[in-house]
Coordinates of C-alpha atoms (C1' of nucleotides) in Angstrom, one line a residue:
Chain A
X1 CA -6.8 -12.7 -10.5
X2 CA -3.1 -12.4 -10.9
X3 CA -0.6 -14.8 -10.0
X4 CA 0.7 -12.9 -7.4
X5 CA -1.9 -12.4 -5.1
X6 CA -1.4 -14.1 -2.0
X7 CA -3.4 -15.7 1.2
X8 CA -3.2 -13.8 4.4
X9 CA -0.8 -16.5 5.3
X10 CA 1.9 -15.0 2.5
X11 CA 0.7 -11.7 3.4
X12 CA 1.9 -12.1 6.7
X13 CA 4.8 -13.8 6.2
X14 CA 5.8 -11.3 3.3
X15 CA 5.1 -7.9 5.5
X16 CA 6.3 -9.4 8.6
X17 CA 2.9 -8.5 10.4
X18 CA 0.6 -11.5 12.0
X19 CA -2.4 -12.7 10.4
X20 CA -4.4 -11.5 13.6
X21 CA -2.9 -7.9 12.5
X22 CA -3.4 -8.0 9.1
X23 CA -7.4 -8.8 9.9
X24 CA -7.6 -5.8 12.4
X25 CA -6.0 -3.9 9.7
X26 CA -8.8 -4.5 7.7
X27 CA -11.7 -4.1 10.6
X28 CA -10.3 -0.6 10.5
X29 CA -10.1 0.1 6.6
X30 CA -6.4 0.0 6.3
X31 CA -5.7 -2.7 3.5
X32 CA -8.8 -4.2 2.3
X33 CA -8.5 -7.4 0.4
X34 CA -11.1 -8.9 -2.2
X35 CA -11.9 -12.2 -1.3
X36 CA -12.1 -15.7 -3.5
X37 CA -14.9 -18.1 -4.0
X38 CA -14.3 -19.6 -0.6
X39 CA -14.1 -16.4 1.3
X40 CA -10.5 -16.5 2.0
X41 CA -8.5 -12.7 1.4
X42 CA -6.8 -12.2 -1.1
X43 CA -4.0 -9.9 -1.5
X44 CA -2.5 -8.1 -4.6
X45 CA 0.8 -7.1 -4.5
X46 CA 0.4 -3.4 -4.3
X47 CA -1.7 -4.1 -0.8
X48 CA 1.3 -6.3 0.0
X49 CA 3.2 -3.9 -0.1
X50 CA 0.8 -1.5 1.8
X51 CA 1.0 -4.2 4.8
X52 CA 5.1 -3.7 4.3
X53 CA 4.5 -0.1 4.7
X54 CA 2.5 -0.5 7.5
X55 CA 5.1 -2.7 9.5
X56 CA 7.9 0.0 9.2
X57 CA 5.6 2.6 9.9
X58 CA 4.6 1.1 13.1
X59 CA 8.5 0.0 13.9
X60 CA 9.1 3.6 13.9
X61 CA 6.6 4.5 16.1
X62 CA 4.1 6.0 14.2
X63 CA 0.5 5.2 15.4
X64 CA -2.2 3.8 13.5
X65 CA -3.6 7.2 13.2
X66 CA -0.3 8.4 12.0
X67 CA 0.2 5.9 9.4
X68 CA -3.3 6.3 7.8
X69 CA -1.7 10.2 7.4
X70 CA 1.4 8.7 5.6
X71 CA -0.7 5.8 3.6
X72 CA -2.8 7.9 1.8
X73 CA 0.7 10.4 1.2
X74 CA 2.4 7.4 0.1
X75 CA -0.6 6.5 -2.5
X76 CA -1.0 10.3 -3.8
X77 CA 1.9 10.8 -6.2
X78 CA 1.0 14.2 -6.1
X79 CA 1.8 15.1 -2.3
X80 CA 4.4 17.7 -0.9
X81 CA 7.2 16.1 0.9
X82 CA 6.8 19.0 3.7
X83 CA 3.7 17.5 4.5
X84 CA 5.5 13.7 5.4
X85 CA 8.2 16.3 6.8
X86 CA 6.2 17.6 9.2
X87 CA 4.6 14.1 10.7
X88 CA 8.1 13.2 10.8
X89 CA 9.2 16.0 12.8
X90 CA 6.6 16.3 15.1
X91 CA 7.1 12.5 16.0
X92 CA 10.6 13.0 16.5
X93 CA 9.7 15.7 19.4
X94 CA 7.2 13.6 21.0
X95 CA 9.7 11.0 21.5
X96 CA 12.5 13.2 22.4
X97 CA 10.1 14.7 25.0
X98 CA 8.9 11.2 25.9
X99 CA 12.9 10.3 26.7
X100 CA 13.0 13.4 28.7
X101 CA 10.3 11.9 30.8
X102 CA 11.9 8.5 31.1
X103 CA 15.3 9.6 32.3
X104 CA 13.9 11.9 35.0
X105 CA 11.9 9.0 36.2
X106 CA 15.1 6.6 36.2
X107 CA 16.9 8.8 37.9
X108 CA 14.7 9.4 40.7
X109 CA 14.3 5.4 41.1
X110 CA 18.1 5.6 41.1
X111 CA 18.6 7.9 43.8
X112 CA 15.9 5.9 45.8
X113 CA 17.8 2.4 44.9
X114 CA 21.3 3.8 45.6
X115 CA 19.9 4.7 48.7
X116 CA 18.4 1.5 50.1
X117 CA 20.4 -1.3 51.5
X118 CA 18.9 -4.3 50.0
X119 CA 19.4 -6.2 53.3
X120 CA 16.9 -8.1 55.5
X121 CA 16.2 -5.2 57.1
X122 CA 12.5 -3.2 57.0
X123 CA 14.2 0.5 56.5
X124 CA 13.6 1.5 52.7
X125 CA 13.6 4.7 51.6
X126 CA 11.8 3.8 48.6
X127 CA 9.2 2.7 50.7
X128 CA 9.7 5.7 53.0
X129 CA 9.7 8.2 49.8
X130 CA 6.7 6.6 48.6
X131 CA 5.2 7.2 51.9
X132 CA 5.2 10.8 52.0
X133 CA 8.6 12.0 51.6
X134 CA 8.9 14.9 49.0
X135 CA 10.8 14.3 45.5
X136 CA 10.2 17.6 44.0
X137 CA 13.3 18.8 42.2
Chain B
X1 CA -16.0 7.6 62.3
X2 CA -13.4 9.7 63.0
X3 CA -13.1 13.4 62.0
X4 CA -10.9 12.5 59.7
X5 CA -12.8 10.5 57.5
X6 CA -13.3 12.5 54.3
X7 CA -15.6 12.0 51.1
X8 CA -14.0 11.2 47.7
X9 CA -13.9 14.7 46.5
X10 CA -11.5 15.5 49.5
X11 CA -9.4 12.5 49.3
X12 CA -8.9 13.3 45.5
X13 CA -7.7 16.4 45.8
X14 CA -5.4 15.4 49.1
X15 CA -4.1 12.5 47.2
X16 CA -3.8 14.2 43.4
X17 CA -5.9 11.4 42.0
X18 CA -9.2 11.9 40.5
X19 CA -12.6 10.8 42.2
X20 CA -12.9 8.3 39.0
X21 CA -9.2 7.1 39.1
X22 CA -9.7 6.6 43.2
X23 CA -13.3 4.6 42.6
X24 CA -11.4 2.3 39.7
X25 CA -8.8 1.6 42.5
X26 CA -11.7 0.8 44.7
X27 CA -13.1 -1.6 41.7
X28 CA -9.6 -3.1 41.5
X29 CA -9.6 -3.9 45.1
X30 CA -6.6 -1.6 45.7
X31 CA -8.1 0.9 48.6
X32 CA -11.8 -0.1 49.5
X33 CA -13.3 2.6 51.9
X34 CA -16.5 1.9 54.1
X35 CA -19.7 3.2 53.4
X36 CA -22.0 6.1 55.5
X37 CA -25.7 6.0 55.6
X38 CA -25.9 8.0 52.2
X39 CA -24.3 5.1 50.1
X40 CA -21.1 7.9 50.1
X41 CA -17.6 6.2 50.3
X42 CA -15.6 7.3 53.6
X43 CA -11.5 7.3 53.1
X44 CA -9.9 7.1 56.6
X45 CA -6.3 8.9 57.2
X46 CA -4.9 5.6 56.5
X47 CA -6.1 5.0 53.4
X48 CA -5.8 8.6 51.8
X49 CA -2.3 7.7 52.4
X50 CA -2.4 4.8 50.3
X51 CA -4.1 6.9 47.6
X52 CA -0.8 9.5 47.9
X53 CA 1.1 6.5 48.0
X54 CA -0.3 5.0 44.9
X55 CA -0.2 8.6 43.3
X56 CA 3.6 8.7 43.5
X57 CA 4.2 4.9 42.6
X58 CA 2.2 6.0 39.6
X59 CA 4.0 8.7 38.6
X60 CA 7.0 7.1 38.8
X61 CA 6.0 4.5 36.3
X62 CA 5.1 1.7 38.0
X63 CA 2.3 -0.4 37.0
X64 CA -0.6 -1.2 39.3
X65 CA 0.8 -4.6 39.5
X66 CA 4.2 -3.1 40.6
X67 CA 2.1 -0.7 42.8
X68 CA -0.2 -3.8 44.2
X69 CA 3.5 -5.4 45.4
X70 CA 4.6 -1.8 46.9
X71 CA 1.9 -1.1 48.6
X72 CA 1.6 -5.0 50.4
X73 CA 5.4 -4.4 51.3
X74 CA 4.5 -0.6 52.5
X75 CA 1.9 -2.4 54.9
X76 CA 4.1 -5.3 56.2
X77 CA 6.5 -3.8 58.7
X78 CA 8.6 -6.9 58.6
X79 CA 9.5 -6.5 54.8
X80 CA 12.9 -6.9 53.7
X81 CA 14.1 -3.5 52.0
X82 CA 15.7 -6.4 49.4
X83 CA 12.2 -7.1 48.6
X84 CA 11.8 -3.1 47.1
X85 CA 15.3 -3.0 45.8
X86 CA 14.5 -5.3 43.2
X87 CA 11.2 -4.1 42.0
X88 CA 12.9 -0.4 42.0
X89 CA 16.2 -2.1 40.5
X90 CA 13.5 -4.0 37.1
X91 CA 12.0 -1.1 36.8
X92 CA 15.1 0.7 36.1
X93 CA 16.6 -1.8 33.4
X94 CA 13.0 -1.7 31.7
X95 CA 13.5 2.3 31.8
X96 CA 16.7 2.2 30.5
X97 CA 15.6 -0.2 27.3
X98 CA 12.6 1.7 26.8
X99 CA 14.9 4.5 26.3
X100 CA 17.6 3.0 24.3
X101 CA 14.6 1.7 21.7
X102 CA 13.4 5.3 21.7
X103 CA 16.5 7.1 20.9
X104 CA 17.3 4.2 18.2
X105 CA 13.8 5.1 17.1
X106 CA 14.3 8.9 16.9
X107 CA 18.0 8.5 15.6
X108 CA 16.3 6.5 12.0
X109 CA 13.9 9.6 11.8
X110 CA 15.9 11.7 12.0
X111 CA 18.2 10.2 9.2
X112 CA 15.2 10.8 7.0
X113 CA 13.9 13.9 7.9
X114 CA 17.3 15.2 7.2
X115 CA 17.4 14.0 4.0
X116 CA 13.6 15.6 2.9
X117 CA 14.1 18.6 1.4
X118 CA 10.5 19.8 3.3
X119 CA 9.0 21.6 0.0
X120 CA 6.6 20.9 -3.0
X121 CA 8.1 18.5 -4.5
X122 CA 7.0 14.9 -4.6
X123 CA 10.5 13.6 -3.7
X124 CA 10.4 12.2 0.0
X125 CA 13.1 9.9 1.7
X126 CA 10.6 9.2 4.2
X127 CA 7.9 7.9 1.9
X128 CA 10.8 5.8 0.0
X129 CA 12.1 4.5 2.7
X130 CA 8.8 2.8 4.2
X131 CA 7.9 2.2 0.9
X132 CA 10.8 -0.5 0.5
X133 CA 14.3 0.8 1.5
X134 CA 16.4 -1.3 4.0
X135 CA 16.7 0.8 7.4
X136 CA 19.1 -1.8 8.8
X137 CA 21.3 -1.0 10.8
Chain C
dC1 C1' -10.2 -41.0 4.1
dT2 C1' -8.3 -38.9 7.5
dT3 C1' -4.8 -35.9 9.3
dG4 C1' -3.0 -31.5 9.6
dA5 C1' -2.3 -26.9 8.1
dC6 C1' -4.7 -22.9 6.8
dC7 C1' -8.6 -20.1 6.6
dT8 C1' -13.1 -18.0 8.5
dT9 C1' -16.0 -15.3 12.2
dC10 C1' -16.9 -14.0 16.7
dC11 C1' -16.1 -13.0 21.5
dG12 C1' -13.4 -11.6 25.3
dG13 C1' -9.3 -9.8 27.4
dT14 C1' -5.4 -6.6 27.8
dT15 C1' -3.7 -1.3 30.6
dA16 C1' -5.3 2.2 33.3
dC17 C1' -8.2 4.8 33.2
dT18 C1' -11.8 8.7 31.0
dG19 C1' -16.3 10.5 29.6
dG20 C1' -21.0 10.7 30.0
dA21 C1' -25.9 9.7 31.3
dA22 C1' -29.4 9.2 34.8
dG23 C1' -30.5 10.0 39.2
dC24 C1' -30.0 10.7 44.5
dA25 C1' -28.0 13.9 48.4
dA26 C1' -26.3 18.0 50.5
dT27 C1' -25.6 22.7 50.4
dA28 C1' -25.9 27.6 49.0
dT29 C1' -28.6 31.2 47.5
dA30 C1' -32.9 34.0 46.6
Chain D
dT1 C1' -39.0 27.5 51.6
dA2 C1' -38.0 26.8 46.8
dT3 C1' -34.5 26.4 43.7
dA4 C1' -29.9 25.9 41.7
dT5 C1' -25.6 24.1 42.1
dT6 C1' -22.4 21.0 43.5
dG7 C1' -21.2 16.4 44.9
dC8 C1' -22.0 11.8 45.1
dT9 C1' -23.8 7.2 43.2
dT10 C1' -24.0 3.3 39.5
dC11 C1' -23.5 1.7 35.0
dC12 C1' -22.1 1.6 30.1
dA13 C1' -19.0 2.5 26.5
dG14 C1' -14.7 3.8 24.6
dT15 C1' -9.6 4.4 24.3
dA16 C1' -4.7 1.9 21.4
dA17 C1' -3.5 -1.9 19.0
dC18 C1' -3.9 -5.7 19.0
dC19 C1' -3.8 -11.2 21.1
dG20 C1' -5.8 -15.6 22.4
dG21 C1' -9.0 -19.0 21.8
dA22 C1' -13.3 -21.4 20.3
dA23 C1' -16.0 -23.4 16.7
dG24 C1' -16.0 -24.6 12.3
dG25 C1' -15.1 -24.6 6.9
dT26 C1' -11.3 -25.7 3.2
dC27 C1' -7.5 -27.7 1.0
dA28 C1' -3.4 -30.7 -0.1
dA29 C1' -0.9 -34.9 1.1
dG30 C1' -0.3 -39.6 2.3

DNA sequence: CTTGACCTTCCGGTTACTGGAAGCAATATA
DNA sequence: TATATTGCTTCCAGTAACCGGAAGGTCAAG
């Protein structure tokens, strides 16, 4: 065992994931660990660096699915970069389609907020929208 | 019963739910319909119009929570239209950050896909940059 | 020697449903 | 009338990606 390799504790720390993470990582054969005489993990640099990966992977959105993809292109020195390309890319759509979404929905809440009073009153035409009014484009 | 009532097929497709989605409301304690002699559930006028009215909440992004507190203000007549206005008026700001993330998101991908040349070649920005480069901003 | 930090496993919960199996009930067809 | 097809019922399990907590073992310090 090298100097380097680490408790989960480190791990976590060092990769900026939790602990908690870094074990459900493992329950679903991302980053598996050796363990020591006393059955705590124990992590090698490379799978620190693995967790690292993980963390920006998952800050950009990716999904767990996803980054198993880009783990084993990261690990294969031998991969095309069109193939990360086109995970990339095809993320990049889903999102700008998923902002598409969003904005159409805040501005149909607008419209309905700019619209109501905010008094004591009962008339709301959020409520009345809700109720049956149409909001088709 | 009233001619009205109607069986969970009916109300699904009058409200644009699903039969499972309207019996997981019912599990929720959202809409509970009575019960005929068969053991089938019976949805008055009254509540198919919850059902829409959930349907819609829905669909504009609201949580069941959110939708739980809409619908107990759609029911009280003597509601304040305040009360709406600031549900509506959270639901907006979360939108709006949900969107800002996203866009922040898509704006780092796209940095990197821009900078993959897409062929045969081992060389990836993408791969680098999870691997270890600083995507600060 | 005990305290506290760190580690282990296991179990349940989260959100908002969806799919499927097994089995009645009602209806349409032959 | 017999059968086939829907439609309805309940229950169980699974989804994504973890989080919280309980019960208990381990290790270093004072």
């Amino acid at each position: 065992m090298s100097d380097i390799d680490v408790n989960i504790g480190i791990a976590a720390h060092a990769s900026g994931l939790t602990a908690k993470t870094i074990r459900y990582y493992e329950d679903i054969g991302l980053v598996t660990p050796k363990r020591n005489e006393n059955g705590y993990r124990v992590y090698s640099r490379l799978q620190v660096n693995k967790l690292k990966f993980l963390q920006r992977a998952r800050a950009l959105g990716f999904t767990i699915v996803e980054c198993r993809q880009l783990l084993s292109l990261y690990e294969d020195k031998r991969r095309a970069s069109a193939d990360v390309k086109a995970i990339a890319t095809d993320k990049i759509e889903a999102i700008s389609l998923k902002i598409k979404e969003l904005e159409s929905l805040k501005e149909s809440l607008s419209v309905l907020t700019e619209g109501c009073s905010g008094n004591d009153l009962p008339d709301c035409p959020i409520i009345d929208c809700l109720a049956g009014a149409d909001l088709s484009d």
